[in-house]
Tab-separated table of C-alpha atoms in Angstrom:
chain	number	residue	atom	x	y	z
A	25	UNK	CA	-25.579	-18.826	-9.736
A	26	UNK	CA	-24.297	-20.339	-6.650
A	27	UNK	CA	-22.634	-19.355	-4.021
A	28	UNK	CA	-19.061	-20.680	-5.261
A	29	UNK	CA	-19.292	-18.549	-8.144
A	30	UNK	CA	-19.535	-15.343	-6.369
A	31	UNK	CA	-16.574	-13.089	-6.509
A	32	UNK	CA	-15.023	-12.504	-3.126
A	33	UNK	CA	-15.037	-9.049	-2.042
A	34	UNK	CA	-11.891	-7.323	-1.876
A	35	UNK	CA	-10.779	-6.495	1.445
A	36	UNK	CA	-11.268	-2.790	2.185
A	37	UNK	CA	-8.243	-0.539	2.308
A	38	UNK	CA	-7.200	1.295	5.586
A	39	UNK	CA	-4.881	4.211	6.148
A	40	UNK	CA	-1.357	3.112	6.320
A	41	UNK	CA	-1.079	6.451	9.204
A	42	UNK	CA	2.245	7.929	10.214
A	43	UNK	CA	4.164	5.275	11.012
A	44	UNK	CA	4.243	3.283	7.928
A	45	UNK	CA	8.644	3.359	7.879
A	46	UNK	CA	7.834	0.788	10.696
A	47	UNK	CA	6.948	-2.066	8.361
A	48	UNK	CA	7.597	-0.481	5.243
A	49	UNK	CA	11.011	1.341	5.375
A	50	UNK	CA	12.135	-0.030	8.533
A	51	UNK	CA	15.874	2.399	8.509
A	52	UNK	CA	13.876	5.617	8.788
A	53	UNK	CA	11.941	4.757	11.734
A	54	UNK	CA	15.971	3.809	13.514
A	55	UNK	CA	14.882	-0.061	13.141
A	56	UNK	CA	17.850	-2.381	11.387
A	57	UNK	CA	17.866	-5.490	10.272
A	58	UNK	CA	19.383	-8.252	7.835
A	59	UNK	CA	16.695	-6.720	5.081
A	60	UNK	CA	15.782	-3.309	6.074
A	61	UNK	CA	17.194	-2.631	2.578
A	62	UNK	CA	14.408	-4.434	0.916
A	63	UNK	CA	12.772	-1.992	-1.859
A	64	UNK	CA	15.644	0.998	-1.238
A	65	UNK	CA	16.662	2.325	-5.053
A	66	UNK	CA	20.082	1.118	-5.885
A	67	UNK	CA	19.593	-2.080	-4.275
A	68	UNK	CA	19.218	-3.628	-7.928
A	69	UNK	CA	22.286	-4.840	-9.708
A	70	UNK	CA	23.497	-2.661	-12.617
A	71	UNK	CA	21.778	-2.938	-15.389
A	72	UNK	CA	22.388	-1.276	-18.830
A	73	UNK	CA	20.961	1.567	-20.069
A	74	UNK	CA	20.642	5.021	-19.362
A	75	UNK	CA	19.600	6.267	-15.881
A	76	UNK	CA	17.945	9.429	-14.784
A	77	UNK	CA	17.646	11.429	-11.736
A	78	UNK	CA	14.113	12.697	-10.678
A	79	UNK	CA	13.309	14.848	-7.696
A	80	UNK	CA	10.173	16.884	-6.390
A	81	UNK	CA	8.086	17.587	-3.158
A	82	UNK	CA	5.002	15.902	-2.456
A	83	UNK	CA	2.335	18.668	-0.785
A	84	UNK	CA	-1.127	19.041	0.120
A	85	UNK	CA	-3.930	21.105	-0.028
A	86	UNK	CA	-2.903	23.674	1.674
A	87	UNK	CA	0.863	23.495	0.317
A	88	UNK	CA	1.952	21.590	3.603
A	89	UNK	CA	4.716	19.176	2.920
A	90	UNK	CA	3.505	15.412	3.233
A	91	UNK	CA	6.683	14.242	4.937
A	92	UNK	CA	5.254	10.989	6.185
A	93	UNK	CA	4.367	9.733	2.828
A	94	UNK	CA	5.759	6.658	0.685
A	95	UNK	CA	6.390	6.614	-2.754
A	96	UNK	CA	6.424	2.971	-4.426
A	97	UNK	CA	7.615	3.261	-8.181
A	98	UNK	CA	6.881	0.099	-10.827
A	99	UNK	CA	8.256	0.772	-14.318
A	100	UNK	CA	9.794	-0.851	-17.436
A	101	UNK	CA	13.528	-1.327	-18.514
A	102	UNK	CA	15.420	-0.074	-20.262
A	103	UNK	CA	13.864	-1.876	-23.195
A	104	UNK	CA	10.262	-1.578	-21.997
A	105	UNK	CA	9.614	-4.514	-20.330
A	106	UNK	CA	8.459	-5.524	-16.538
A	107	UNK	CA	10.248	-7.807	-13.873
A	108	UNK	CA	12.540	-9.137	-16.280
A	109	UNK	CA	16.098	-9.880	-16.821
A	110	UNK	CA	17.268	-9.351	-13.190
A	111	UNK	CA	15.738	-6.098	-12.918
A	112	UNK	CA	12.883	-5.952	-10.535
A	113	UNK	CA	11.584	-2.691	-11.399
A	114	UNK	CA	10.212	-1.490	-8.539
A	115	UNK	CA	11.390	0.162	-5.002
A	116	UNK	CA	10.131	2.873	-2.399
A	117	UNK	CA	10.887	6.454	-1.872
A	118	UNK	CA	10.663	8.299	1.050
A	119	UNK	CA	10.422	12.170	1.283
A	120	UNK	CA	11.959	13.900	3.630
A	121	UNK	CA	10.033	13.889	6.760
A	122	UNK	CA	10.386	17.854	7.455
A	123	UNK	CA	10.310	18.823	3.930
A	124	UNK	CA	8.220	16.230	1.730
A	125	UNK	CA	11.688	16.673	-0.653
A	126	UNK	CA	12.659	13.156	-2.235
A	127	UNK	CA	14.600	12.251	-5.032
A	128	UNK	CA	15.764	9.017	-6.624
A	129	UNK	CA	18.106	8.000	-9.415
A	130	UNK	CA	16.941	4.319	-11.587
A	131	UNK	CA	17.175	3.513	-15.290
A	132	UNK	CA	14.968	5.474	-18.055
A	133	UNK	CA	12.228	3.029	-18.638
A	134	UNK	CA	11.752	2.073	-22.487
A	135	UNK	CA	8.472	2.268	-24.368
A	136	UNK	CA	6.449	-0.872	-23.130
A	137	UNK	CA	5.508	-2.459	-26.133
A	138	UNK	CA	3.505	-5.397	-24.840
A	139	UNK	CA	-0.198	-6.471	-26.372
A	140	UNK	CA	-2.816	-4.066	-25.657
A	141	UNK	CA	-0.123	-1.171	-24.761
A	142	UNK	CA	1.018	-0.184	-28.937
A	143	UNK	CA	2.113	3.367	-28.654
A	144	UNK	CA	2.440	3.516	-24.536
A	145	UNK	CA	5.007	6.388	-24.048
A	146	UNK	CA	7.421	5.637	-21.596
A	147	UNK	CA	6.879	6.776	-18.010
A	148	UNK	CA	7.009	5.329	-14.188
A	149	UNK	CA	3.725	3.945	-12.145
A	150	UNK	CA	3.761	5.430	-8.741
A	151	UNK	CA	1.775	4.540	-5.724
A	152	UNK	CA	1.614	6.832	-2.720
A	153	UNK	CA	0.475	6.216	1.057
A	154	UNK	CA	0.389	8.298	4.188
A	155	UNK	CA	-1.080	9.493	7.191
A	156	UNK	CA	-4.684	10.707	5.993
A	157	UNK	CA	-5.057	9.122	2.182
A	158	UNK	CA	-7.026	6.357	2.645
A	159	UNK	CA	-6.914	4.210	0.219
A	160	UNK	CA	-3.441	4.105	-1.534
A	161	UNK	CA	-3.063	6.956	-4.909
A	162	UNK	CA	-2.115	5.646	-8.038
A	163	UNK	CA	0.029	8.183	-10.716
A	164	UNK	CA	1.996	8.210	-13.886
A	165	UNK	CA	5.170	9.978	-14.665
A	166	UNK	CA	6.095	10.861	-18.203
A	167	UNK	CA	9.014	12.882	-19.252
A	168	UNK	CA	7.906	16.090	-20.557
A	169	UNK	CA	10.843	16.079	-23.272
A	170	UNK	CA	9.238	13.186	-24.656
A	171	UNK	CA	6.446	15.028	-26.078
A	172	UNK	CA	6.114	12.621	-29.804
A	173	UNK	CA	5.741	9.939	-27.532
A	174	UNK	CA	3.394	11.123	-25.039
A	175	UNK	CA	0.783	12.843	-27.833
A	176	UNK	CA	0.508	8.556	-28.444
A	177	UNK	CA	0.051	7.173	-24.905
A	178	UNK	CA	-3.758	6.359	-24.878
A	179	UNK	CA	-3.723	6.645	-21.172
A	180	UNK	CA	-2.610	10.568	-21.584
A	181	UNK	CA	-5.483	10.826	-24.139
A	182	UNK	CA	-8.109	9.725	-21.348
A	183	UNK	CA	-6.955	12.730	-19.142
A	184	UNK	CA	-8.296	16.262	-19.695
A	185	UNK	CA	-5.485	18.142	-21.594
A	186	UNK	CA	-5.582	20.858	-18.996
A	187	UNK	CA	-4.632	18.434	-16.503
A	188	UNK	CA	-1.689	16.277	-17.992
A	189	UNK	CA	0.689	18.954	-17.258
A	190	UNK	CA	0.544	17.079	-13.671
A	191	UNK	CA	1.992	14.100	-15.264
A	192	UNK	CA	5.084	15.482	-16.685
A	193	UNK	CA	8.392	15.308	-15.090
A	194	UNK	CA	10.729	18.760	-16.677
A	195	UNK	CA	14.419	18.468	-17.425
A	196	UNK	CA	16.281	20.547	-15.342
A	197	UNK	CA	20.231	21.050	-14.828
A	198	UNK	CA	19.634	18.610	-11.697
A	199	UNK	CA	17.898	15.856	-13.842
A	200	UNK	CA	14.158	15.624	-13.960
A	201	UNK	CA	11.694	17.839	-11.715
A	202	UNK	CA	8.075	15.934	-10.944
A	203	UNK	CA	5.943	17.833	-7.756
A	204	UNK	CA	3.273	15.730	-5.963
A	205	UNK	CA	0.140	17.666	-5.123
A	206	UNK	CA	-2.613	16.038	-3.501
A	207	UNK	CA	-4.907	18.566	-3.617
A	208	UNK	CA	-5.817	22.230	-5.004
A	209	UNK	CA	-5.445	23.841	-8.346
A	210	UNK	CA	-2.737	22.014	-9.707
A	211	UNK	CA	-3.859	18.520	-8.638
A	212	UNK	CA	-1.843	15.512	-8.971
A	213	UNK	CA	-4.063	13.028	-11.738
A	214	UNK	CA	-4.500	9.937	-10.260
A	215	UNK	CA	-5.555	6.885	-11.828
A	216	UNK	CA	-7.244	3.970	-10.761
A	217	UNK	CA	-5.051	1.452	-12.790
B	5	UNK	CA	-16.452	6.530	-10.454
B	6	UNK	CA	-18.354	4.529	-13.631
B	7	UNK	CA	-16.876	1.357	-15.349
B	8	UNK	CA	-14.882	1.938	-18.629
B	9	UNK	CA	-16.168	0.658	-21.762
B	10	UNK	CA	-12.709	0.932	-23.303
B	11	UNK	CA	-11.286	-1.424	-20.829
B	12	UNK	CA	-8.928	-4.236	-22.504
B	13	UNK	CA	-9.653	-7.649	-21.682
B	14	UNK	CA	-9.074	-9.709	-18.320
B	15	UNK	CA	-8.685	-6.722	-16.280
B	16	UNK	CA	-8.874	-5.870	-12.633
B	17	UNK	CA	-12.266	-5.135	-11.282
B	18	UNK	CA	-11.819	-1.328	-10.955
B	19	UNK	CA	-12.386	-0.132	-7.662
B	20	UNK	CA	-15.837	1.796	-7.354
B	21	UNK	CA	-16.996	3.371	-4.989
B	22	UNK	CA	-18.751	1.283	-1.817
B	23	UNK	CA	-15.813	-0.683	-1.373
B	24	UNK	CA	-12.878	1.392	0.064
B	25	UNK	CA	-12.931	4.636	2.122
B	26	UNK	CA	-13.808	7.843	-0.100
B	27	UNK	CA	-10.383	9.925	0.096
B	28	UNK	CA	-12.402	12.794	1.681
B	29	UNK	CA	-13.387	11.436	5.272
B	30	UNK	CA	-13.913	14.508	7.009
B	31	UNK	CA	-14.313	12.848	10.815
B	32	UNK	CA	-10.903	11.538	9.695
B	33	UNK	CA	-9.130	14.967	9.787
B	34	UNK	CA	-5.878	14.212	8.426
B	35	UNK	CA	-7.315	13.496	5.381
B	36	UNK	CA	-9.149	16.550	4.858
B	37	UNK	CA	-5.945	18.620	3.296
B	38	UNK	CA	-5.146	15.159	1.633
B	39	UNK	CA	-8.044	14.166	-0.315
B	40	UNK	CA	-7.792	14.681	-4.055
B	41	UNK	CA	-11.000	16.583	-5.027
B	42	UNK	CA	-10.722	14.795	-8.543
B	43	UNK	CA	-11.401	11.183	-8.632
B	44	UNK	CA	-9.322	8.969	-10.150
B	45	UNK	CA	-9.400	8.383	-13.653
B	46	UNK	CA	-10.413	4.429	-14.068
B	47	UNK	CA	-7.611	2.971	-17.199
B	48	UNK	CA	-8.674	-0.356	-16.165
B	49	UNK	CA	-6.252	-3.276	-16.276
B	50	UNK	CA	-2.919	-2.032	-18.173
B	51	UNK	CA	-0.738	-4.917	-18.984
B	52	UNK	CA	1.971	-3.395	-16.867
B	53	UNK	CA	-0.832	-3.409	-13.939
B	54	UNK	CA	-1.620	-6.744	-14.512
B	55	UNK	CA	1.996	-7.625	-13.430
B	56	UNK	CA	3.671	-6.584	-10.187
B	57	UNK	CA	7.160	-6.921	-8.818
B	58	UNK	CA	8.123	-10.414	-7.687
B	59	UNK	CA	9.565	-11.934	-4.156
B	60	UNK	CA	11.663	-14.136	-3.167
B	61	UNK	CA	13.011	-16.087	-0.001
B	62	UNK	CA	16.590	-13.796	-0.267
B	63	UNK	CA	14.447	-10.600	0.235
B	64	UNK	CA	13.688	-11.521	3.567
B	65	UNK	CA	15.238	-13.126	6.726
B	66	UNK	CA	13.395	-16.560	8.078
B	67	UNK	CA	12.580	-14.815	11.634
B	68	UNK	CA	10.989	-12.298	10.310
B	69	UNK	CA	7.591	-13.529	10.500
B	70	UNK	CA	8.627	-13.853	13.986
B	71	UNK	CA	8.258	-10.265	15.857
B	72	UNK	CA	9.477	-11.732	19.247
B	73	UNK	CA	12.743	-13.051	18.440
B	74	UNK	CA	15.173	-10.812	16.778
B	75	UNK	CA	15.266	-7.374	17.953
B	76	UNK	CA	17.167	-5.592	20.422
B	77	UNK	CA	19.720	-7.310	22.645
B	78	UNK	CA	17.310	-10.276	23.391
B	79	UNK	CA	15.022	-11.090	25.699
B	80	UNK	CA	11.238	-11.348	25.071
B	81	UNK	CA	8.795	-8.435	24.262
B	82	UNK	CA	6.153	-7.696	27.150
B	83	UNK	CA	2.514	-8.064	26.135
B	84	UNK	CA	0.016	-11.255	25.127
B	85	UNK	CA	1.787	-13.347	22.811
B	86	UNK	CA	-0.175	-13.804	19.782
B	87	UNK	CA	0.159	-15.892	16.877
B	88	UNK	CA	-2.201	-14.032	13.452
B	89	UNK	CA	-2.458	-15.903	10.849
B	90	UNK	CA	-4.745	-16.532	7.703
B	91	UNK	CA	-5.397	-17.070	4.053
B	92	UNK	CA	-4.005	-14.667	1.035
B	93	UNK	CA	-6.700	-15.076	-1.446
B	94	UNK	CA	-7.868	-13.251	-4.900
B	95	UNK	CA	-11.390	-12.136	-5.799
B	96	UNK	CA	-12.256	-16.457	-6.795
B	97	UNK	CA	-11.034	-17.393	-3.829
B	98	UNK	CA	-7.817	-18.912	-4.967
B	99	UNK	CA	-4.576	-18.922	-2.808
B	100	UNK	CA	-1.707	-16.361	-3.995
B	101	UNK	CA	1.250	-18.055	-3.277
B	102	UNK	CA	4.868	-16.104	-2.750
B	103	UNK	CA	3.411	-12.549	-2.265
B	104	UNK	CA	5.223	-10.136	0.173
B	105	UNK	CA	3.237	-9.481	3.691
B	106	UNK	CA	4.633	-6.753	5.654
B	107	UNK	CA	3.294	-5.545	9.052
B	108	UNK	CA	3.686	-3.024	11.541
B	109	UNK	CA	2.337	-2.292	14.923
B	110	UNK	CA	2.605	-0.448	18.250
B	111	UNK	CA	4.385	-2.233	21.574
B	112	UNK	CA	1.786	-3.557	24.074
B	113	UNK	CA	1.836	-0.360	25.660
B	114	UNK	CA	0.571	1.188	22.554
B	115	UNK	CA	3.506	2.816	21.531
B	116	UNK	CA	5.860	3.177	17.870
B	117	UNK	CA	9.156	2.538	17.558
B	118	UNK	CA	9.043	5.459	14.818
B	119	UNK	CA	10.501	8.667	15.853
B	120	UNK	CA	7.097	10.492	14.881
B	121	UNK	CA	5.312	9.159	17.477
B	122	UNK	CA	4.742	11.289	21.097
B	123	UNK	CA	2.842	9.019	22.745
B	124	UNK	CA	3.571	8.790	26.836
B	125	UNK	CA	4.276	5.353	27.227
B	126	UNK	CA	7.156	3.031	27.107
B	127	UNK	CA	9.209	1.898	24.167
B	128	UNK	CA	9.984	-1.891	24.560
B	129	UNK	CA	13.823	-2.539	24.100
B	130	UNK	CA	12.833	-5.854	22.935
B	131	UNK	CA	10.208	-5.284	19.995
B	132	UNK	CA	10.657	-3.416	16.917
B	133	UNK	CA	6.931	-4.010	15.620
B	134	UNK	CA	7.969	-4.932	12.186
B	135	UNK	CA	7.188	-7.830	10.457
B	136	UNK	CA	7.702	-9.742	7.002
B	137	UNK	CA	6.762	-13.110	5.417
B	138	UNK	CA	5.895	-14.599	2.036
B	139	UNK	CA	2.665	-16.905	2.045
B	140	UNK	CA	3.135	-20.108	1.440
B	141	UNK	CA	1.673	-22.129	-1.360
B	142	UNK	CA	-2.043	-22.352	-0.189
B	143	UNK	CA	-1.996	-18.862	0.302
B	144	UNK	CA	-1.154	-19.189	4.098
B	145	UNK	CA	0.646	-16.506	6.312
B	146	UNK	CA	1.776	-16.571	9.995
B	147	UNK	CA	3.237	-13.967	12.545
B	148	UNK	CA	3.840	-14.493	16.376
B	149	UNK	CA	4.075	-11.134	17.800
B	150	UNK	CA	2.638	-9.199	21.167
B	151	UNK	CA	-1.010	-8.114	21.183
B	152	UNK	CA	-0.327	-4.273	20.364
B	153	UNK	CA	-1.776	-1.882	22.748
B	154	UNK	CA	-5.016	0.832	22.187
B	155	UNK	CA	-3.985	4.819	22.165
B	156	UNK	CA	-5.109	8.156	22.231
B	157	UNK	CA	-4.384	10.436	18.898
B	158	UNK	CA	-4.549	13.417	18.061
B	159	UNK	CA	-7.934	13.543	16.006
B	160	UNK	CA	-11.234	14.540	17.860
B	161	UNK	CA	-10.048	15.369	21.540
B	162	UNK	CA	-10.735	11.949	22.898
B	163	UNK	CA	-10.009	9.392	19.886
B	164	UNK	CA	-8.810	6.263	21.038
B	165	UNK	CA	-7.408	3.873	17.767
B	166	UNK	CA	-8.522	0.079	18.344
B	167	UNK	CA	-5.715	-2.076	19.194
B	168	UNK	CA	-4.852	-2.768	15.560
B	169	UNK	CA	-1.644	-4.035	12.992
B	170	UNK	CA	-1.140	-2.919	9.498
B	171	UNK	CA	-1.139	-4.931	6.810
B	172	UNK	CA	0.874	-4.233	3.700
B	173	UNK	CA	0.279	-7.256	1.015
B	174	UNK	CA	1.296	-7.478	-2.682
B	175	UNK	CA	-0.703	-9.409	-5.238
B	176	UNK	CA	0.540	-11.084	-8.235
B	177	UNK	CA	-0.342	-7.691	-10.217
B	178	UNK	CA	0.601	-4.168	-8.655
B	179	UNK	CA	-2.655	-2.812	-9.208
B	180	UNK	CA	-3.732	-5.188	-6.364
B	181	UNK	CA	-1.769	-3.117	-4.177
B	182	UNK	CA	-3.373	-3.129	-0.793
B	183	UNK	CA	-2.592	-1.462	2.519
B	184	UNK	CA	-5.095	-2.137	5.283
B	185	UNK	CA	-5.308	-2.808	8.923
B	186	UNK	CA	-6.326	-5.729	11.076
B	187	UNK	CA	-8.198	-4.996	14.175
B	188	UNK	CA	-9.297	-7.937	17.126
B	189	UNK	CA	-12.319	-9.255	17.356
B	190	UNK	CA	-14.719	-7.664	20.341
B	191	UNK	CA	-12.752	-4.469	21.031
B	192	UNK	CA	-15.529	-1.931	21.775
B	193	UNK	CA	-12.845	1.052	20.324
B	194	UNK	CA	-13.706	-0.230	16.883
B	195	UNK	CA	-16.993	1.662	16.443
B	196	UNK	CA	-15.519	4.021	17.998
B	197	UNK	CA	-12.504	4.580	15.645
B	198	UNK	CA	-12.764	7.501	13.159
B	199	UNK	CA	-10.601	5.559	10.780
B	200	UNK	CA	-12.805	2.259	11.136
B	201	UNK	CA	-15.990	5.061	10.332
B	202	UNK	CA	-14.080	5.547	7.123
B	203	UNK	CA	-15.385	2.123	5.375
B	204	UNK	CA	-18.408	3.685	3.520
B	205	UNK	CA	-20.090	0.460	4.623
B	206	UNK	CA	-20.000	-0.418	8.137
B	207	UNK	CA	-20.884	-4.446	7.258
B	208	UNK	CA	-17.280	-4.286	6.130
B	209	UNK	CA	-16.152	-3.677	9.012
B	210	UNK	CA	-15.862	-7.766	9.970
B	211	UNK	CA	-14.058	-8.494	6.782
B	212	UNK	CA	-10.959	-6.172	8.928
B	213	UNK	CA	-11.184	-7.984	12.158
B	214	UNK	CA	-9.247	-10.534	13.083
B	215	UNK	CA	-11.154	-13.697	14.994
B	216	UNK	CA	-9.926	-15.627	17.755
B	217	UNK	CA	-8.969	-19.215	16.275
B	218	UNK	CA	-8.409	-21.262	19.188
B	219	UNK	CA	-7.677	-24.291	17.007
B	220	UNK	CA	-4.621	-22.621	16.457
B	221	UNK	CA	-3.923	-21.061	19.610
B	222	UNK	CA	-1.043	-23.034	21.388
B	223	UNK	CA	-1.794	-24.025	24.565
B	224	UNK	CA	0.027	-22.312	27.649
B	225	UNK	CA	1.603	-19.940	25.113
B	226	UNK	CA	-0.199	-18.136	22.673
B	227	UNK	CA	-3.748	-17.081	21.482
B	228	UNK	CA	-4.249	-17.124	17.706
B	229	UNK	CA	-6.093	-14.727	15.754
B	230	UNK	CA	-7.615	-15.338	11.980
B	231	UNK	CA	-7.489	-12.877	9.384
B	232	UNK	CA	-8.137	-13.572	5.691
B	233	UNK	CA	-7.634	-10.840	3.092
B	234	UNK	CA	-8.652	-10.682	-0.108
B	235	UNK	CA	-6.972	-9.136	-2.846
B	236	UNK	CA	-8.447	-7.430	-5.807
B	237	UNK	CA	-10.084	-9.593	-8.277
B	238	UNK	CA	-10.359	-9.658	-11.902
B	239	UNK	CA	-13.060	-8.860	-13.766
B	240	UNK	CA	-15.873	-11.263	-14.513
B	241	UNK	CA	-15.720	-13.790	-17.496
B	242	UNK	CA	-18.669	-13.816	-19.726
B	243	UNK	CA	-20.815	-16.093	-17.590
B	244	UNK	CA	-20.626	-14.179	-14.262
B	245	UNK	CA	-23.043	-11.310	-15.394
B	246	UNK	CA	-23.843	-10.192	-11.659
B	247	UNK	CA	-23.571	-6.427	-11.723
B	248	UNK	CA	-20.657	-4.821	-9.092
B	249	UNK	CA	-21.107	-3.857	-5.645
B	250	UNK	CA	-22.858	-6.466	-3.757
């Protein structure tokens, strides 16, 4: 084996700390700019299908709000498939910095039916940073009210059933509910994806 | 965090542990209350992991790669002008062309723009600290900016952070997803820096710091620092048998 074979290592992760908005979300931290839009839901054009509302608070350990987070949500169409027809399927979501409160509105993602992935259920990828994670938290959302579809999703089936409960996004008069909890009883599943 | 026999095919290495930071890095204090006490469950490379949102020259403007022009009401930011540059590879060493590179950094006084941040020193009307580019087809990147300042925080008493800029780079699959941080080569704050301490091995340390290129430092205008990064690979094919980890 030679030298030219070897894998490179991948370069190590680092907190992105409290001022990720900076680079990331440039509006919140007061800074504008001809693209300080990039990755804001809505910013894609209208697509068809059906679109839902989700909202939750992202906490820690100790219950604190995690204000200075960032959400980054990749997910399917409305027909279950990724970065296709015009729809990029992906954008950021920042709490509120006092509360950790966020909520966005995007289209219901389909069942991804691509090889290697029969009987997914549909749900969104999310991928968190802040101020004290350091390396970048990977999660699922799946709609609880999906529940013939989720009993199929072989990535549900590879998390303790006392657990998936974290995973599910309720219905609620306000659209769908989905908490964040880093830590503590009722912790967040995170996946390394 | 083992590997999973049930992985599908021409996955993503999964991430083990020696590579990254553990979550819980207790000389890091903020992460403490942040650390999941679970770790995560490894579903290796799911198709929908394998791909990743996709970038184009429309999401960004053409100065933005350019962190002294552009913000404020003109004029030029104060501080060493820098030019940081480098190579967007994946775990063969091949170039990822047309993936998103955002950065952020403090004002040569060590200071945010972000309204979080209470540091005593000066904002500087003239710098924003935010960056963005797409590398180019070899995999090549380039920012001119300010050498950001060194600060105190809020961790141990007397914690100084290196003078550092964040990285935030996109591979051609989102479960490459990488956030990471750059630091200069010789600053004696880096083994100093509680967040540095959280690499579980401290050899990594030089894979994060950026080294003065003078080859493609300009003269009588800016120094030029070289910093590679390397994105998450994909797993072995059958004839590279070495185990993980080294």
């Amino acid at each position: 084996m030679t030298d030219a074979n070897r894998p490179l290592p991948e370069t190590p992760s680092q907190t992105a700390g409290p001022y990720l908005h900076i680079g990331l979300a440039p509006r919140l931290a007061g800074i504008d700019g001809p693209c300080a839009a990039l990755g804001s839901p809505g910013a894609e054009p209208d697509l068809p299908g059906p679109r839902i509302r989700v909202s939750g608070t992202i906490t820690d350990g100790a219950g604190a709000p995690v204000g200075d987070a960032l959400l980054e949500v990749w997910q399917a169409d409305a027909d279950g498939r990724h970065a296709a027809g015009g729809f990029r399927g992906w954008f950021r979501v920042a709490p509120d910095a006092r509360t950790g409160a966020f909520q966005f509105e995007t289209l219901r993602p389909g069942a991804v039916d691509a090889p290697g992935l029969a009987g997914s259920a549909p749900h969104l990828s999310l991928w968190i940073i802040a101020r004290g994670i350091n390396t970048g938290l990977a999660t699922r959302l799946y709609f609880a009210d999906a529940a013939e579809a989720n009993a199929g999703d072989p990535v549900l089936a590879r998390v303790p059933l006392e657990r998936r409960a974290s995973l599910m996004a309720r219905p609620g008069p306000f659209g769908y509910h989905f908490d964040i909890r880093l830590q503590g009883p009722d912790e967040t599943v995170f996946f390394d994806f | 965090m083992g590997r999973d026999a049930g992985m599908p095919p021409k996955g993503l290495r999964p991430r083990g542990a020696g590579l990254h930071p553990p979550a819980l890095t207790p000389a890091y204090r903020s992460s403490i209350a942040r650390a999941p006490h679970h770790p995560p469950i490894a579903i290796g490379g799911t198709a929908e992991s394998l791909h990743g949102p996709v970038f184009g020259h429309g999401d960004i403007a053409p100065d933005e790669a350019n962190l002294l022009a552009g913000y404020g009401s003109g004029g030029a930011p104060i501080g060493e002008r820098i030019i940081v540059h480098g190579r967007l590879l994946d775990g063969s060493g091949r170039p990822v062309p047309g993936a998103l590179i955002e950065i952020w950094q403090a004002n040569s006084a060590g200071r945010y723009r972000h309204p979080g941040d209470r540091h005593d020193a000066p904002l500087d009307p003239a710098f924003s600290g935010c960056g963005r580019t797409l590398s180019g087809a070899d995999g090549s990147y380039s920012f001119r900016t300010i050498r950001p300042g060194a600060y105190p925080w809020p961790n141990g008493g007397n914690d100084w952070r290196p003078a550092h800029i964040h990285f935030s780079v996109f591979g051609t699959a989102f479960a490459q997803r990488l956030v990471t941080q750059m630091y200069f080569e010789g600053d004696p704050l880096i083994p100093r820096c509680p967040i540095v301490a959280t690499l579980p091995d401290p050899a990594a340390v030089t894979r994060l710091v950026g080294r003065l290129d003078m080859d493609a430092s300009i003269p009588f205008d800016a120094l030029a620092y070289r910093f590679d990064i390397v994105l998450r690979g994909h797993e072995a094919t059958p004839f590279e048998t070495r185990p993980e980890g080294n």
